[in-house]
XYZ file of C-alpha atoms in Angstrom:
524
model
C -90.168 22.192 -86.897
C -87.573 20.091 -88.625
C -84.807 18.878 -86.397
C -81.323 18.565 -87.822
C -80.072 15.013 -88.197
C -78.147 13.620 -85.242
C -74.420 13.345 -85.706
C -73.169 9.806 -86.192
C -71.693 8.153 -83.048
C -67.918 8.230 -82.859
C -66.189 5.028 -83.855
C -65.495 2.774 -80.886
C -62.025 3.189 -79.422
C -60.828 4.965 -82.556
C -58.831 7.464 -80.531
C -57.854 4.910 -77.849
C -57.449 1.526 -79.533
C -55.314 0.208 -76.642
C -57.652 1.269 -73.825
C -59.083 -2.202 -73.286
C -55.656 -3.766 -73.593
C -54.210 -1.339 -71.031
C -57.067 -2.095 -68.625
C -56.388 -5.821 -68.869
C -52.687 -5.275 -68.272
C -53.465 -3.153 -65.227
C -55.592 -5.957 -63.755
C -52.870 -8.519 -64.453
C -50.258 -6.261 -62.888
C -52.402 -5.761 -59.795
C -52.911 -9.521 -59.466
C -49.172 -10.093 -59.915
C -48.300 -7.857 -56.951
C -51.212 -9.144 -54.856
C -49.859 -12.710 -55.180
C -46.462 -11.588 -53.922
C -47.933 -9.660 -51.006
C -50.052 -12.702 -50.177
C -46.972 -14.933 -50.331
C -45.104 -12.709 -47.836
C -48.027 -12.807 -45.412
C -48.451 -16.547 -45.936
C -44.784 -17.137 -45.086
C -45.137 -15.281 -41.778
C -48.335 -17.165 -40.960
C -46.968 -20.622 -41.768
C -43.640 -20.055 -40.019
C -45.367 -18.757 -36.904
C -47.828 -21.628 -36.941
C -45.032 -24.188 -37.304
C -43.274 -22.754 -34.249
C -46.590 -22.120 -32.473
C -45.322 -18.612 -31.839
C -47.418 -16.478 -34.144
C -46.757 -12.804 -33.332
C -49.910 -11.522 -35.051
C -53.175 -12.760 -36.481
C -53.763 -13.200 -40.194
C -55.949 -10.088 -40.259
C -53.375 -8.031 -38.375
C -50.658 -8.993 -40.844
C -52.807 -8.190 -43.867
C -54.370 -4.978 -42.636
C -51.059 -3.588 -41.410
C -49.479 -0.582 -43.131
C -47.030 -2.657 -45.197
C -49.704 -4.305 -47.395
C -51.069 -2.074 -50.138
C -53.716 -4.170 -51.911
C -55.409 -5.366 -48.736
C -58.651 -6.719 -50.190
C -57.024 -8.886 -52.868
C -54.281 -10.031 -50.487
C -56.802 -11.001 -47.809
C -58.831 -13.067 -50.293
C -55.728 -14.802 -51.659
C -54.290 -15.662 -48.231
C -57.581 -16.992 -46.880
C -58.398 -19.027 -49.975
C -54.857 -20.415 -50.259
C -54.949 -21.515 -46.617
C -58.386 -23.019 -47.141
C -57.172 -25.074 -50.128
C -53.618 -25.590 -48.845
C -53.922 -29.341 -48.040
C -55.193 -29.975 -51.578
C -52.561 -27.711 -53.163
C -49.779 -29.496 -51.290
C -51.148 -32.903 -52.261
C -51.387 -31.928 -55.937
C -47.862 -30.486 -55.960
C -46.547 -33.659 -54.305
C -48.209 -35.833 -56.947
C -46.763 -33.772 -59.786
C -43.337 -33.413 -58.093
C -43.161 -29.789 -59.228
C -41.964 -28.378 -55.918
C -38.289 -29.117 -56.505
C -35.300 -27.615 -54.728
C -35.248 -24.792 -57.233
C -38.682 -23.553 -56.157
C -38.659 -24.422 -52.447
C -37.351 -20.982 -51.502
C -40.495 -19.563 -53.094
C -42.900 -22.256 -51.942
C -45.394 -19.756 -50.473
C -45.611 -18.004 -53.850
C -45.948 -21.438 -55.477
C -48.877 -22.220 -53.137
C -50.656 -18.924 -53.893
C -50.144 -19.172 -57.647
C -51.110 -22.858 -57.731
C -54.365 -21.961 -56.020
C -55.033 -19.361 -58.733
C -54.199 -21.855 -61.481
C -56.403 -24.648 -60.082
C -59.294 -22.843 -58.404
C -59.025 -19.132 -59.069
C -58.894 -16.850 -62.051
C -57.012 -17.238 -65.302
C -53.592 -15.743 -64.866
C -51.140 -14.243 -67.297
C -47.587 -15.469 -67.528
C -46.114 -12.296 -66.093
C -43.621 -13.826 -63.669
C -41.287 -16.807 -63.478
C -43.545 -18.716 -61.061
C -46.627 -17.975 -63.162
C -44.878 -19.138 -66.351
C -43.642 -22.320 -64.676
C -47.035 -23.369 -63.279
C -48.997 -22.410 -66.421
C -46.697 -24.658 -68.462
C -47.668 -27.527 -66.124
C -51.343 -26.613 -65.769
C -52.531 -29.845 -67.405
C -50.424 -31.934 -65.038
C -51.819 -30.069 -62.031
C -55.420 -30.548 -63.158
C -54.825 -34.240 -63.841
C -53.365 -34.709 -60.350
C -56.407 -32.983 -58.845
C -58.769 -35.275 -60.748
C -56.831 -38.327 -59.537
C -57.093 -37.028 -55.959
C -60.880 -36.835 -56.292
C -60.972 -40.443 -57.560
C -58.779 -41.617 -54.697
C -61.001 -39.938 -52.104
C -64.130 -41.208 -53.903
C -65.712 -37.790 -54.315
C -67.206 -36.189 -57.366
C -66.472 -32.540 -56.668
C -63.501 -30.654 -55.263
C -65.808 -28.979 -52.703
C -66.406 -32.394 -51.153
C -62.682 -32.704 -50.507
C -62.716 -29.398 -48.641
C -65.502 -30.490 -46.307
C -63.193 -33.074 -44.744
C -60.717 -30.379 -43.684
C -63.102 -27.623 -42.630
C -64.380 -26.761 -39.147
C -67.644 -24.886 -38.582
C -67.172 -21.233 -37.650
C -69.896 -19.318 -35.850
C -70.814 -16.018 -37.467
C -70.921 -13.003 -35.167
C -72.066 -9.410 -35.382
C -69.634 -6.763 -36.470
C -68.526 -4.506 -33.625
C -66.996 -1.106 -34.235
C -65.804 1.348 -31.594
C -66.270 5.061 -32.138
C -63.111 7.060 -31.495
C -64.564 9.891 -29.425
C -61.340 11.858 -29.835
C -62.482 12.546 -33.397
C -66.218 11.871 -33.531
C -69.201 11.597 -31.220
C -71.283 8.429 -31.111
C -74.500 9.958 -32.471
C -72.746 11.343 -35.564
C -71.194 7.921 -36.197
C -74.607 6.246 -35.949
C -76.058 8.678 -38.482
C -73.183 8.124 -40.919
C -73.054 4.323 -40.650
C -76.860 4.103 -40.592
C -77.002 5.408 -44.147
C -75.901 2.020 -45.496
C -76.242 -0.434 -42.576
C -78.495 -1.269 -39.685
C -76.698 -0.104 -36.548
C -77.422 -0.164 -32.809
C -75.585 0.964 -29.685
C -74.098 -1.649 -27.399
C -75.743 -1.910 -23.977
C -72.475 -2.154 -22.027
C -69.599 -0.371 -23.771
C -70.764 3.234 -24.272
C -68.865 3.995 -27.509
C -69.489 0.602 -29.159
C -71.741 0.099 -32.195
C -73.209 -3.235 -33.347
C -73.731 -4.062 -37.022
C -74.980 -7.207 -38.801
C -72.623 -10.111 -39.390
C -70.574 -9.974 -42.561
C -70.452 -6.180 -42.870
C -67.007 -5.210 -44.147
C -65.879 -1.769 -42.980
C -62.146 -2.054 -43.607
C -62.357 0.395 -46.515
C -64.903 2.707 -44.908
C -63.671 6.349 -44.791
C -64.374 6.636 -41.049
C -62.231 3.575 -40.383
C -59.434 4.760 -42.633
C -59.247 8.193 -41.012
C -59.342 6.808 -37.471
C -62.807 8.026 -36.483
C -63.805 4.419 -35.869
C -61.836 1.270 -35.034
C -62.773 -2.321 -35.739
C -62.530 -3.765 -32.245
C -64.431 -6.572 -30.562
C -66.749 -5.945 -27.641
C -64.749 -8.044 -25.161
C -61.527 -6.294 -26.175
C -63.176 -2.902 -25.611
C -64.347 -3.926 -22.137
C -60.714 -4.002 -20.921
C -60.067 -0.247 -21.018
C -63.531 0.471 -19.616
C -62.767 -1.867 -16.698
C -59.640 0.184 -15.889
C -61.685 3.426 -16.074
C -58.832 5.972 -15.969
C -59.862 9.536 -15.205
C -58.907 12.519 -17.386
C -55.590 13.919 -16.238
C -54.244 10.630 -14.871
C -50.944 9.095 -15.819
C -51.496 5.561 -17.140
C -49.054 2.804 -18.052
C -49.939 0.324 -20.829
C -47.494 -2.528 -20.298
C -47.825 -4.452 -23.588
C -49.426 -1.926 -25.895
C -49.269 -3.063 -29.549
C -51.250 -3.053 -31.759
C -52.656 -0.127 -29.779
C -56.454 -0.464 -29.854
C -56.680 -0.542 -26.056
C -54.109 2.259 -25.774
C -56.112 4.684 -27.861
C -59.316 3.578 -26.131
C -57.686 4.669 -22.860
C -56.825 8.005 -24.497
C -60.459 8.458 -25.541
C -61.762 7.591 -22.056
C -59.322 10.178 -20.652
C -60.624 12.705 -23.219
C -57.088 13.270 -24.467
C -55.980 14.640 -21.092
C -53.228 13.295 -18.880
C -50.530 10.970 -20.158
C -50.329 7.362 -21.356
C -47.010 5.520 -21.480
C -47.261 2.695 -24.031
C -44.550 0.023 -23.783
C -43.759 -2.393 -26.607
C -40.785 -4.693 -26.984
C -40.852 -5.710 -30.656
C -39.696 -3.205 -33.259
C -42.196 -4.338 -35.907
C -45.090 -3.988 -33.480
C -43.883 -0.547 -32.429
C -44.473 0.578 -36.022
C -48.026 -0.793 -35.874
C -48.552 0.960 -32.537
C -47.288 4.257 -33.963
C -49.640 3.941 -36.943
C -52.633 3.226 -34.684
C -51.891 6.221 -32.463
C -51.368 8.477 -35.485
C -54.715 7.485 -37.016
C -56.532 7.956 -33.708
C -55.323 11.517 -33.248
C -54.298 10.831 -29.637
C -51.709 13.375 -28.520
C -51.221 12.225 -24.936
C -49.455 8.907 -25.672
C -45.699 8.386 -25.290
C -44.208 5.173 -26.710
C -41.413 3.355 -24.889
C -39.630 0.806 -27.086
C -38.480 -1.743 -24.547
C -39.368 -4.648 -22.309
C -42.026 -3.943 -19.693
C -40.127 -6.197 -17.285
C -37.090 -3.904 -17.559
C -39.015 -0.823 -16.469
C -37.414 0.895 -13.491
C -40.220 2.327 -11.345
C -37.714 4.858 -9.974
C -37.401 6.421 -13.431
C -39.027 9.890 -13.374
C -40.935 8.934 -16.534
C -43.044 6.514 -14.508
C -43.573 8.743 -11.488
C -47.159 9.391 -10.427
C -48.633 6.520 -12.469
C -52.204 6.068 -11.262
C -53.352 3.095 -13.350
C -51.759 0.179 -15.209
C -53.199 -1.892 -18.042
C -51.447 -5.214 -18.582
C -52.565 -7.218 -21.610
C -49.559 -9.513 -22.105
C -48.848 -11.968 -24.916
C -51.115 -14.993 -24.662
C -52.214 -18.021 -26.657
C -55.087 -16.148 -28.320
C -57.276 -19.211 -27.823
C -60.315 -17.028 -27.136
C -60.228 -15.310 -30.531
C -59.175 -18.216 -32.742
C -62.166 -17.652 -35.037
C -61.435 -13.933 -35.319
C -57.772 -14.654 -35.920
C -58.820 -17.151 -38.635
C -56.881 -19.847 -36.793
C -59.240 -22.457 -38.234
C -57.407 -21.928 -41.531
C -54.013 -22.801 -40.070
C -52.451 -26.220 -40.712
C -52.112 -26.882 -36.978
C -55.828 -26.419 -36.351
C -57.631 -29.716 -35.819
C -60.131 -31.405 -33.555
C -58.893 -31.579 -30.002
C -56.760 -28.482 -30.635
C -57.908 -26.813 -27.387
C -57.001 -29.760 -25.175
C -53.570 -30.176 -26.726
C -52.706 -26.479 -26.592
C -53.962 -25.861 -23.051
C -51.305 -28.191 -21.658
C -48.583 -27.407 -24.187
C -45.147 -26.096 -23.318
C -45.921 -22.896 -25.192
C -48.872 -22.064 -22.942
C -46.842 -22.920 -19.835
C -44.093 -20.551 -20.951
C -46.641 -17.845 -21.677
C -48.167 -18.293 -18.216
C -44.730 -17.994 -16.603
C -44.170 -14.693 -18.405
C -47.672 -13.500 -17.483
C -47.101 -14.211 -13.776
C -43.791 -12.362 -13.867
C -45.279 -9.382 -15.708
C -48.272 -9.113 -13.357
C -46.058 -9.340 -10.270
C -43.856 -6.590 -11.738
C -46.900 -4.409 -12.448
C -48.196 -4.838 -8.887
C -44.769 -4.012 -7.483
C -44.538 -0.757 -9.440
C -46.425 0.993 -6.644
C -43.759 -0.120 -4.160
C -40.961 1.889 -5.765
C -41.209 4.899 -3.513
C -42.489 3.108 -0.440
C -39.685 4.151 1.884
C -39.970 7.737 0.746
C -43.743 7.705 1.253
C -43.345 6.330 4.763
C -40.868 9.063 5.655
C -43.073 11.746 4.102
C -46.083 10.467 6.041
C -44.054 10.407 9.279
C -43.228 14.072 8.705
C -46.857 14.992 8.065
C -46.565 15.586 4.306
C -48.821 14.190 1.608
C -47.417 11.199 -0.249
C -47.084 11.282 -4.018
C -50.030 9.775 -5.967
C -49.753 6.004 -6.277
C -51.107 3.243 -8.519
C -54.789 2.921 -7.705
C -56.088 0.523 -10.376
C -54.563 -2.322 -12.365
C -56.247 -4.473 -15.011
C -54.861 -7.825 -16.166
C -56.469 -9.219 -19.305
C -55.935 -11.956 -21.884
C -57.737 -13.169 -24.979
C -57.314 -16.740 -23.749
C -59.827 -19.283 -22.466
C -57.230 -21.367 -20.596
C -57.210 -21.504 -16.805
C -53.404 -21.693 -16.963
C -53.193 -18.142 -18.326
C -56.087 -16.712 -16.333
C -57.200 -17.913 -12.891
C -53.907 -19.680 -12.180
C -51.959 -16.478 -12.863
C -54.215 -14.434 -10.572
C -54.076 -17.060 -7.833
C -50.262 -17.083 -7.897
C -49.958 -13.301 -7.320
C -52.737 -12.828 -4.745
C -50.379 -13.031 -1.713
C -48.138 -10.372 -3.269
C -51.143 -8.215 -4.164
C -52.513 -8.361 -0.615
C -49.118 -7.501 0.858
C -49.093 -4.370 -1.327
C -52.624 -3.422 -0.234
C -54.326 -4.467 -3.479
C -57.604 -6.371 -3.642
C -59.685 -7.806 -6.471
C -62.700 -5.752 -7.530
C -65.628 -6.538 -9.797
C -65.523 -5.076 -13.318
C -68.987 -4.905 -14.908
C -71.035 -6.264 -11.966
C -73.963 -6.957 -14.301
C -71.904 -9.370 -16.440
C -73.075 -12.970 -15.831
C -69.952 -15.017 -16.631
C -67.287 -15.103 -13.945
C -64.014 -16.880 -13.182
C -63.559 -20.588 -12.605
C -63.924 -21.459 -8.877
C -60.281 -22.322 -8.248
C -59.506 -19.675 -5.606
C -61.410 -17.591 -3.090
C -62.690 -14.482 -4.825
C -62.766 -15.976 -8.338
C -66.313 -14.638 -8.715
C -64.780 -11.156 -8.907
C -62.932 -11.784 -12.180
C -64.696 -11.732 -15.540
C -64.812 -14.161 -18.451
C -66.401 -13.906 -21.880
C -67.336 -17.045 -23.758
C -66.189 -17.605 -27.365
C -69.529 -19.259 -28.222
C -71.978 -17.069 -26.333
C -70.076 -13.799 -26.629
C -68.140 -14.586 -29.833
C -64.807 -13.913 -28.077
C -63.093 -15.534 -25.116
C -61.526 -12.881 -22.861
C -60.459 -12.751 -19.218
C -60.397 -9.536 -17.168
C -59.197 -9.091 -13.588
C -59.271 -5.716 -11.828
C -57.025 -4.937 -8.860
C -57.852 -1.862 -6.777
C -55.634 -0.445 -4.048
C -57.397 -0.213 -0.721
C -57.962 3.266 0.626
C -56.726 3.863 4.159
C -59.935 4.650 6.065
C -58.817 3.961 9.622
C -57.602 6.628 12.003
C -54.132 5.198 12.477
C -52.687 7.486 9.864
C -54.167 10.576 11.517
C -53.009 9.399 14.929
C -49.512 8.849 13.567
C -49.388 12.374 12.151
C -50.610 13.761 15.481
C -47.843 11.919 17.315
C -45.331 13.152 14.791
C -46.382 16.759 15.410
C -46.303 16.250 19.194
C -42.896 14.614 18.976
C -41.520 17.388 16.819
C -42.906 20.143 19.081
C -41.389 18.738 22.276
C -38.100 17.693 20.749
C -34.952 19.651 21.234
C -33.681 22.136 18.695
C -30.822 19.772 18.003
C -33.138 16.944 16.964
C -35.226 19.361 14.930
C -32.131 20.465 13.022
C -31.272 16.809 12.404
C -34.701 16.176 10.894
C -34.481 19.297 8.819
C -31.046 18.327 7.589
C -32.324 14.845 6.848
C -34.806 16.017 4.190
C -32.179 17.860 2.172
C -30.361 14.657 1.282
C -31.136 12.945 -2.029
C -33.126 9.733 -1.713
C -30.490 7.235 -2.665
C -30.665 3.727 -1.211
C -28.364 4.425 1.761
C -29.978 7.746 2.664
C -33.436 6.151 2.591
C -32.308 3.397 4.925
C -30.566 5.813 7.302
C -33.503 8.231 7.281
C -36.037 5.541 7.974
C -34.042 4.119 10.867
C -33.436 7.562 12.348
C -37.130 8.354 12.344
C -38.075 4.908 13.609
C -35.999 5.531 16.754
C -37.838 8.793 17.385
C -41.416 7.700 16.631
C -43.034 4.580 18.122
C -44.758 2.445 15.514
C -48.430 1.565 16.004
C -49.634 -1.849 14.926
């Protein structure tokens, strides 16, 4: 059988002669916008580092909702920070960073990195055109810098500014509001080796270096990239389904939605956040998680009025206040910051910034402990009359991602007298965990620490539990109340009855309490 001749192949790009050109322009356009997104992030990072008041980590800034090209922006920011000392030195030698360009110095830094160490760039913007015109001068200055430092390669210059960073496994928490753990293991196991964590029930462990930021399950909120130590905080609080829980400093929201998952979406979580920008991040996290039992309060946790009906019947409080972040410096990529150097820990631990943070932490923890005291007079009166008191705060967790005693044990030690006066005591979260608090107060073995070297993150967790009244004094008091009420005159009975109809303002509480105190002897 004779086969017909094959038709000749179509001429290459005859119908689309500009296809390759359009593809190149698309790449250049993408790189153009990525440099500007990287410059915006770099400005926030450098300004925060200069003030030592960074409001978010590098990763948090990049992987927030405002950055579109996250992968390219992340690479540009990290590489620019890595080469920043060299870039600054080269720009100083060439004297290119004049007053005209100082307002765009972050974009100058990013573009200069691309010109010297990165890819070839097109002259698509004013900064790109300016630096490409002076490319020879920049390369000459870099060569002179190598001669001055007596090194042959640029990589040798970088070694003098770098600090070793320990690699760690990738942890990912399954959002059980959307997906069960076994299904997540099957899905992730198709491309990666995955195991279950032995302590946090919904935590998966993957090999170091696995990047899941673009994974569909992460994008749709079925899984969240969260460290093991960070996930231990909500588990330590252990809220029950149906409880009302207060998250004092909620953003970015990973612990908030973990609480929602532990509560199986039942009950109510009040998430407080002061900063407007972080409220947006919190809203995005909650939206992706699918949690429907979270209410956001945009305001200062310290300004919360426990008498507000919104906070009535709160059973548990999670307080994870702003801290130095010294326990997650590697995760935050702090080793890339200009301020990072040898002896950084010693300097920062005694810095004014950490002292101010500790003062805020003490105030916030004292306020959280006192939240249970809001209806104390009313509860006393209700118990005198033989009624059940309203549910009260039973559990409170204080946590930081700091390794400093100033922000951890010292804060707990300062509030212990207040906690005891309000019937709170320290309890042991994760009894099987080996690392405990520094021995600076009695009971420090009850608090928990994770080590940044051994556990890859440095966290501190303290659990306060309200003591349950197990003695018979309460029953005896109620018995005496009933006896007193039965043998009292009708006149006194009417007074007591009339007493309960009044609203519980400050004066009526005081008057009511005193009136009852005269009728009922107090047992001690």
